[in-house]
Amino acid sequence: MATLSPTATNAAAATVGVRYGELVERRARRQPNRTAFLFGDSSITYGELLGRISSAATRLVESGVQPGSRVACWSENRPEVLIALYASSRVGAIFTPIGIAAPPSDVAFILDDLAATTLLVSDQTARSVGDVAGIDRIEVVTLTTLTAALQGDSTLPLAEVPEVTPAPGSEALVVYTSGTSGHPKGVVLTHEALFANSINTLIGLDIVSDDVTLVNTPLSHVAALNTLAVNTLHKGGTVVIDSKFDPARCLDQIRDHKVTTMFAVPSMLTLLAREPGFETADISSVRWILGGGAPMPPALVAQWSSRGVPVLASYGLTEAGPSVSFRRTTDAADKPESSGAPAMLTDVVIVDSTGAELPAGTVGEIRVRGPHIAAGYWHNDNATAAAFDRGWLITGDRGLIDDDGDLRITGRSKDIIITGGENVDPAEVEHLLARYPDVADVAVIGRPDPVWGEIVVAVVVSDRPIELGDLQAFLRPHLAKYKIPRAVERRKALPRSPVGKLLRRVLTAPTEPVG
């Protein structure tokens, strides 16, 4: 592939401005009777979706939301999350999705960091909202109240809710992701970036108007949100939403709804393949599965290919909106190590430690550029300066461009642990474990696991044994479940450099496992 140097002019820097959600509203006006969502035993047509977006926009304005207001939504997967997102966009607000796994401490940090004005909650998260520090300063609204059809008692008729046209470069989403500082960072995605991401995805993937896509990974992640869910709606297809992933139920949904596409991380595909009856399960409707979130093992790809389902490995990052590259269906079995060709609006270069571009076939750091790249991190100039260089996103991942022009991921430069497709920042867990009784020093690392890709492991220095169950109980009120270590190892000392820097890569061989 002919790549561009890091100083080259970005020819695709400008795109036509389209408000996030505008294409979904346009689709709803053209085909109001098509089914937009299936959720449990209920369904929502595109016409009904448009009505609920309008109702939610009205209620947001009535609750004080204005252009530029920050609206956070803490919920499990359900159609109301997308309705609230589009309603926020319609009135010019900035939307932040927060997954159900986030503990109240994370929610409090995000609300404070955003200076959020409104928190939307589901019936499930409403039970924990009282545990969120500072919640008395936030307007809390339930999703069911927000998105229910108006009954004529609104003080603000729909006609009086103007559609706000976003200014160039204005923020649409702030999505929080694990970093390397112990706190999540808010990735700022503009309306233009999200529109460019849709162009990349619709060109890079074969999404058609008759597709039925299954979404059972968190809508708080851009992979679930901005690849299949949003773009299937743009095409007029149907989105089947499940509140969480369950292998048996997933196979039933594929059969019952004739699912044609879905997104899955490797651990999901492994668990599905291990589900009793998988070999005879009816998955004939599935045209392809988009894989991501972690490296896709070739043997797993081959297993699904043997069932007639190509797994299209992709590469993406929250900071890229997320689409960077997609593998072709014909390469699913023939090139299982490939992450596919860069998307049409995306430039990818491989550079050495000095930033100089490397030739094809040479491993180096991956840098990405395009109109879909994030504007930076929310009110975090230092993090933005470290991750973005003259329009290029410094991914921290390593890879190469092969002779076919395809991207191959070879490793990560970052310390982030990927377990079941979820990112875990070791520093966040380490900061908490440093307060655990009798722990003199601690490091959190990932170890290979056949199902989850990696599991989180706490390596501790302590004069006494540390019981895994006790340590997990200590962390549970403060961390999402997937961030809590599944194993503990005890050592006499941790490997550190002469200046005290932790040498994580030396922590490879388990020693004196505990618990």
XYZ file of C-alpha atoms in Angstrom:
515
model
C 0.000 0.000 0.000
C 1.248 3.496 -0.772
C 1.200 5.266 2.551
C 1.572 8.942 3.334
C 4.306 10.463 5.406
C 3.313 11.890 8.796
C 3.770 15.401 7.423
C 1.735 14.922 4.251
C -1.419 16.957 3.670
C -4.610 15.111 4.621
C -6.647 15.196 1.427
C -9.743 13.897 3.248
C -9.719 16.445 6.035
C -13.065 18.026 5.185
C -16.458 16.321 4.949
C -19.998 17.505 4.440
C -21.402 18.457 7.844
C -24.304 16.262 8.935
C -25.680 16.314 12.456
C -25.258 13.028 14.319
C -28.644 11.311 14.106
C -29.850 13.308 11.131
C -29.528 10.355 8.748
C -31.623 8.174 11.063
C -34.370 10.813 11.128
C -34.242 11.088 7.331
C -34.511 7.307 7.035
C -37.524 7.316 9.386
C -39.351 9.875 7.254
C -38.728 7.853 4.107
C -39.618 4.400 5.475
C -41.726 4.874 8.626
C -43.242 1.395 8.565
C -40.000 -0.584 8.576
C -38.905 -2.178 11.855
C -36.073 -0.253 13.464
C -35.653 -2.076 16.800
C -36.475 -5.429 18.324
C -36.034 -5.600 22.088
C -37.377 -8.526 24.074
C -40.987 -8.968 22.989
C -41.371 -5.406 21.707
C -40.669 -3.748 18.388
C -40.339 -0.128 17.276
C -40.892 1.064 13.722
C -38.888 3.882 12.193
C -41.949 6.123 12.387
C -42.335 5.371 16.081
C -38.615 5.941 16.570
C -38.894 9.424 15.066
C -41.827 10.220 17.354
C -39.909 9.087 20.428
C -36.846 11.105 19.450
C -39.069 14.176 19.155
C -40.738 13.478 22.503
C -37.379 12.988 24.202
C -36.050 16.215 22.655
C -39.037 18.080 24.052
C -38.500 16.707 27.543
C -34.770 17.456 27.462
C -35.485 21.091 26.664
C -38.140 21.228 29.389
C -35.602 19.896 31.888
C -33.194 22.712 31.066
C -30.930 21.096 28.442
C -29.502 23.670 26.038
C -27.021 23.584 23.158
C -23.665 22.598 24.647
C -25.195 20.948 27.742
C -23.638 17.619 28.693
C -26.125 14.754 28.962
C -24.850 11.456 30.386
C -26.769 8.183 30.143
C -26.075 5.329 32.583
C -27.886 2.258 31.351
C -27.795 -1.280 30.103
C -28.453 -1.835 26.391
C -31.962 -0.809 25.387
C -33.476 1.218 22.503
C -33.994 4.213 24.793
C -30.219 4.773 24.902
C -30.131 5.462 21.158
C -33.350 7.484 21.328
C -31.811 9.659 24.057
C -28.599 10.026 22.059
C -30.433 11.257 18.957
C -32.674 13.545 20.999
C -29.621 15.095 22.654
C -28.034 15.653 19.266
C -31.229 17.215 17.930
C -31.201 19.916 20.627
C -27.442 20.518 20.411
C -26.426 18.736 23.611
C -23.289 16.605 24.028
C -24.052 12.961 24.869
C -21.988 10.557 26.987
C -23.002 6.882 27.274
C -22.000 5.075 30.485
C -22.217 1.287 30.603
C -24.115 -0.705 33.197
C -20.821 -2.147 34.490
C -19.584 1.258 35.643
C -19.622 1.530 39.469
C -21.028 4.682 41.099
C -17.488 5.984 41.697
C -16.769 5.967 37.938
C -20.115 7.623 37.221
C -19.326 10.345 39.762
C -15.919 10.970 38.161
C -17.407 11.227 34.665
C -20.221 13.563 35.757
C -17.747 15.810 37.535
C -15.220 15.750 34.680
C -17.935 16.635 32.170
C -19.651 19.179 34.408
C -22.750 17.302 33.261
C -26.150 18.901 33.665
C -28.307 15.810 33.234
C -28.015 12.103 34.024
C -30.371 9.680 32.304
C -30.865 6.375 34.094
C -32.653 3.110 33.417
C -34.876 1.455 35.995
C -31.894 -0.759 36.834
C -29.303 1.992 37.391
C -31.843 4.216 39.146
C -31.510 1.898 42.147
C -27.825 2.841 42.504
C -27.986 6.526 41.616
C -28.066 7.508 45.294
C -24.548 6.076 45.660
C -23.133 8.529 43.091
C -21.242 11.297 44.876
C -22.513 14.778 44.038
C -25.680 13.496 42.356
C -27.755 16.157 44.142
C -26.242 18.718 41.754
C -27.419 16.789 38.644
C -30.850 16.617 37.046
C -31.725 12.891 37.045
C -34.289 11.671 34.501
C -35.400 8.094 33.864
C -35.182 6.838 30.287
C -38.756 5.548 30.348
C -40.024 9.013 31.273
C -37.837 10.691 28.701
C -38.786 8.537 25.731
C -42.462 7.803 26.405
C -44.901 9.282 23.903
C -46.232 12.689 24.912
C -49.822 12.675 26.127
C -50.631 16.266 25.287
C -49.655 17.574 28.724
C -46.262 18.951 27.694
C -45.661 22.630 28.326
C -43.551 22.781 25.192
C -45.179 21.526 21.967
C -43.009 19.577 19.546
C -43.214 22.320 16.957
C -41.453 24.669 19.352
C -38.404 22.421 19.778
C -35.987 23.725 17.147
C -33.482 21.453 15.464
C -30.062 22.816 16.358
C -27.577 22.943 13.494
C -24.160 22.183 14.977
C -21.365 24.650 14.423
C -18.303 23.291 12.563
C -16.142 21.231 14.888
C -18.740 21.013 17.642
C -18.828 18.008 19.958
C -21.487 15.306 19.579
C -20.174 12.522 21.829
C -17.719 12.289 24.694
C -16.923 8.611 25.255
C -14.862 7.652 28.279
C -12.194 5.014 27.860
C -9.427 3.563 29.994
C -6.138 5.412 29.791
C -2.836 5.103 31.625
C -3.402 7.660 34.377
C -5.720 5.787 36.716
C -8.802 7.670 35.486
C -10.849 7.264 32.299
C -10.382 9.911 29.617
C -13.194 11.516 27.665
C -12.690 11.061 23.921
C -14.296 13.955 22.037
C -16.011 12.959 18.773
C -17.451 15.752 16.651
C -20.463 15.582 14.329
C -18.109 15.671 11.331
C -15.949 12.861 12.731
C -18.959 10.631 13.322
C -20.280 11.305 9.824
C -16.881 10.403 8.360
C -16.834 7.234 10.467
C -20.192 6.253 8.967
C -18.824 6.752 5.463
C -15.822 4.581 6.324
C -18.001 1.857 7.796
C -20.647 1.811 5.091
C -17.968 1.572 2.389
C -15.796 -0.851 4.336
C -18.572 -3.243 5.307
C -21.294 -4.807 3.196
C -24.255 -3.457 5.196
C -27.556 -3.665 3.274
C -31.081 -2.414 3.877
C -32.425 -5.879 4.712
C -29.815 -6.602 7.377
C -30.831 -7.646 10.864
C -27.972 -6.898 13.229
C -27.701 -8.182 16.796
C -26.240 -5.766 19.359
C -25.410 -7.423 22.689
C -22.128 -5.668 23.479
C -22.380 -2.411 25.451
C -23.692 0.615 23.569
C -21.382 2.636 25.806
C -18.552 1.417 23.527
C -18.132 3.011 20.113
C -17.591 -0.428 18.546
C -21.191 -1.461 19.254
C -22.573 2.028 18.808
C -20.869 3.424 15.727
C -20.214 0.401 13.547
C -23.244 -1.851 13.158
C -26.044 -0.292 15.240
C -25.951 3.236 13.813
C -25.080 2.236 10.262
C -27.719 -0.481 10.058
C -30.235 2.237 10.977
C -28.756 4.480 8.270
C -29.478 1.726 5.743
C -32.996 1.072 7.050
C -32.297 -2.349 8.550
C -33.364 -3.790 11.899
C -31.336 -3.643 15.123
C -31.975 -6.422 17.640
C -30.882 -5.130 21.048
C -30.090 -7.361 24.011
C -29.277 -5.998 27.453
C -26.261 -8.288 27.735
C -24.515 -11.177 26.051
C -25.723 -14.673 26.887
C -24.416 -17.493 24.627
C -27.560 -19.635 24.613
C -29.875 -16.656 24.135
C -27.621 -15.285 21.402
C -27.930 -18.476 19.361
C -31.707 -18.418 19.873
C -31.897 -14.796 18.698
C -29.856 -15.561 15.586
C -32.297 -18.349 14.740
C -35.527 -16.583 15.677
C -34.792 -13.158 14.152
C -32.750 -14.399 11.172
C -29.810 -12.262 12.256
C -27.502 -11.454 9.354
C -24.691 -9.463 11.027
C -23.296 -8.869 14.503
C -20.251 -7.549 16.320
C -18.364 -9.851 18.686
C -15.128 -9.902 20.632
C -13.089 -13.153 20.630
C -14.333 -14.329 24.032
C -17.931 -14.130 22.811
C -17.193 -16.280 19.767
C -15.316 -18.767 21.959
C -18.227 -19.062 24.394
C -20.727 -19.418 21.543
C -18.632 -22.176 19.966
C -18.526 -23.988 23.335
C -22.277 -23.727 23.866
C -23.995 -27.169 23.771
C -25.651 -27.590 20.396
C -23.462 -25.068 18.571
C -22.525 -27.546 15.858
C -26.173 -28.001 14.890
C -27.493 -24.531 15.782
C -29.211 -22.693 12.935
C -26.874 -19.808 12.120
C -27.460 -20.023 8.372
C -28.822 -16.465 8.211
C -25.526 -14.908 9.369
C -23.624 -13.363 6.448
C -20.644 -12.291 8.553
C -19.540 -11.359 12.047
C -17.463 -8.254 12.648
C -14.706 -9.119 15.102
C -12.811 -6.618 17.200
C -11.878 -5.473 20.688
C -8.887 -7.840 20.850
C -6.744 -9.944 18.493
C -8.838 -12.660 16.831
C -7.179 -16.129 17.125
C -6.840 -17.774 13.683
C -8.127 -21.121 15.024
C -11.305 -19.399 16.190
C -11.773 -17.764 12.799
C -11.324 -21.165 11.145
C -13.900 -22.745 13.468
C -16.535 -20.198 12.472
C -15.540 -20.401 8.813
C -16.227 -24.135 8.978
C -19.810 -23.241 9.925
C -20.029 -20.962 6.901
C -19.704 -17.700 8.838
C -16.797 -15.398 7.926
C -15.328 -13.452 10.856
C -14.174 -10.070 9.628
C -11.415 -8.939 11.919
C -11.256 -5.182 12.222
C -8.982 -2.646 13.838
C -10.323 0.391 15.583
C -9.975 2.675 18.559
C -12.348 4.906 20.467
C -10.159 7.833 19.376
C -10.811 6.865 15.738
C -14.552 6.734 16.085
C -13.687 3.662 15.879
C -13.238 2.399 12.316
C -9.690 2.097 10.938
C -9.618 -1.122 8.878
C -11.845 -4.028 7.836
C -11.027 -7.498 6.577
C -12.739 -8.723 3.422
C -15.060 -11.736 3.616
C -12.850 -13.614 1.152
C -9.858 -13.154 3.465
C -11.540 -14.424 6.632
C -10.148 -17.928 6.166
C -7.207 -17.197 3.847
C -5.630 -14.366 5.872
C -6.741 -14.901 9.465
C -3.873 -12.794 10.816
C -4.937 -9.719 8.820
C -7.034 -6.827 10.109
C -7.855 -5.834 6.557
C -7.359 -2.774 4.433
C -7.510 0.732 5.900
C -10.897 2.385 5.469
C -11.354 4.725 2.527
C -11.006 7.995 4.476
C -8.187 6.666 6.635
C -4.440 7.020 6.247
C -2.298 4.485 8.118
C 1.476 4.625 8.489
C 3.950 2.445 10.365
C 6.747 4.447 12.004
C 9.887 3.762 14.015
C 10.791 5.238 17.402
C 11.793 8.536 15.765
C 8.523 8.889 13.845
C 10.070 8.025 10.477
C 7.871 5.978 8.134
C 8.855 2.327 7.682
C 8.564 0.270 4.485
C 5.921 -2.411 3.930
C 6.525 -5.595 5.890
C 8.378 -3.848 8.727
C 6.935 -3.833 12.241
C 6.583 -0.480 13.961
C 4.093 1.766 15.697
C 0.733 2.331 14.011
C -0.361 5.910 13.394
C -3.736 6.824 11.945
C -5.150 9.947 10.329
C -8.479 10.965 8.817
C -11.582 13.136 9.275
C -13.029 10.538 11.669
C -10.288 11.000 14.273
C -11.278 12.447 17.652
C -10.724 16.115 18.371
C -8.801 15.151 21.514
C -9.576 14.393 25.139
C -12.152 16.352 27.078
C -10.399 19.175 28.968
C -7.134 17.200 29.065
C -4.502 19.062 27.079
C -1.609 16.921 28.297
C -3.239 13.657 27.221
C -4.269 15.199 23.905
C -0.726 16.400 23.193
C 0.648 12.934 23.972
C -1.778 11.071 21.690
C -2.167 13.402 18.697
C 0.685 14.712 16.558
C 0.038 17.029 13.605
C -3.263 15.363 12.819
C -1.991 11.825 13.418
C -3.341 9.597 16.180
C -0.501 7.851 18.018
C -2.193 4.517 18.690
C 0.461 2.885 20.881
C -0.193 -0.351 18.948
C 2.350 -2.138 16.806
C 1.898 -3.709 13.394
C 2.902 -3.794 9.756
C 1.474 -3.229 6.292
C 1.769 -6.400 4.208
C 2.344 -6.704 0.466
C -1.420 -6.608 -0.188
C -1.741 -3.293 1.621
C -3.482 -4.898 4.603
C -2.802 -4.030 8.219
C -1.548 -6.714 10.587
C -1.510 -6.081 14.338
C 1.517 -7.586 16.065
C 1.274 -6.227 19.602
C 0.517 -3.341 21.910
C 2.887 -0.729 23.219
C 0.401 0.341 25.852
C -0.097 -1.281 29.235
C -3.834 -1.676 28.667
C -5.194 -5.163 29.419
C -7.939 -6.401 27.080
C -10.179 -8.960 28.801
C -13.262 -10.121 26.957
C -12.962 -7.089 24.697
C -13.011 -4.670 27.644
C -10.066 -2.349 28.321
C -8.583 -2.349 31.822
C -6.130 0.329 32.881
C -3.638 -1.317 35.293
C -2.976 1.994 37.033
C -6.613 2.335 38.063
C -6.595 -1.065 39.800
C -3.118 -0.538 41.255
C -4.123 2.729 42.912
C -6.865 0.918 44.802
C -4.778 -2.139 45.680
C -2.057 0.079 47.134
C -4.528 0.766 49.964
C -5.168 -2.928 50.647
C -3.870 -4.059 54.076
C -0.359 -5.552 54.120
C 0.334 -4.839 50.432
C 3.768 -3.233 50.231
C 3.920 -3.050 46.430
C 1.608 -4.087 43.617
C 1.410 -4.431 39.860
C -1.570 -5.403 37.728
C -0.914 -7.332 34.535
C -2.748 -9.402 31.952
C -2.123 -13.101 31.454
C -3.234 -15.100 28.389
C -6.542 -16.917 28.752
C -8.216 -19.190 26.165
C -11.665 -17.649 26.663
C -11.131 -14.035 27.691
C -7.950 -13.365 25.733
C -6.388 -12.027 28.924
C -7.364 -12.113 32.574
C -6.493 -9.449 35.111
C -3.851 -10.618 37.617
C -2.667 -8.778 40.723
C 1.022 -9.285 41.529
C 1.600 -8.236 45.142
C 4.480 -7.873 47.545
C 3.272 -8.849 50.993
C 4.558 -10.532 54.141
C 1.442 -12.640 54.414
C -0.789 -14.573 51.985
C -3.485 -12.534 50.255
C -6.776 -14.332 49.752
C -8.240 -13.739 46.297
C -11.818 -13.576 47.592
C -10.934 -10.943 50.204
C -9.108 -8.832 47.659
C -12.035 -9.059 45.226
C -14.484 -8.043 47.951
C -12.305 -5.016 48.725
C -12.342 -3.893 45.080
C -15.950 -4.711 44.209
C -17.519 -1.425 45.405
C -15.027 0.587 43.361
C -14.546 -1.255 40.065
C -16.553 -2.760 37.250
C -16.598 -6.563 37.477
C -14.307 -7.099 34.485
C -11.576 -4.945 36.079
C -11.347 -7.057 39.256
C -8.384 -9.488 39.283
C -9.196 -13.152 38.743
C -5.886 -14.281 40.227
C -3.274 -13.122 42.737
C 0.456 -13.807 42.653
C 2.805 -12.987 45.535
C 6.443 -12.026 45.079
C 9.277 -10.896 47.279
C 9.812 -7.822 45.112
C 8.647 -6.334 41.832
C 11.105 -5.787 38.982
C 11.912 -2.086 38.670
C 14.418 -0.007 36.762
C 17.191 1.943 38.547
C 14.850 4.958 38.661
C 11.998 2.908 40.104
C 9.936 2.382 36.941
C 7.947 -0.859 37.008
C 9.175 -3.362 34.414
C 5.836 -4.945 33.507
C 7.255 -7.117 30.745
C 9.457 -8.926 33.243
C 6.343 -10.081 35.103
C 5.785 -13.160 32.953
C 6.281 -16.345 34.981
C 3.752 -16.874 37.813
C 5.381 -17.289 41.215
C 3.756 -18.557 44.398
C 0.122 -18.224 43.252
C -2.370 -17.372 45.998
C -6.104 -17.922 46.055
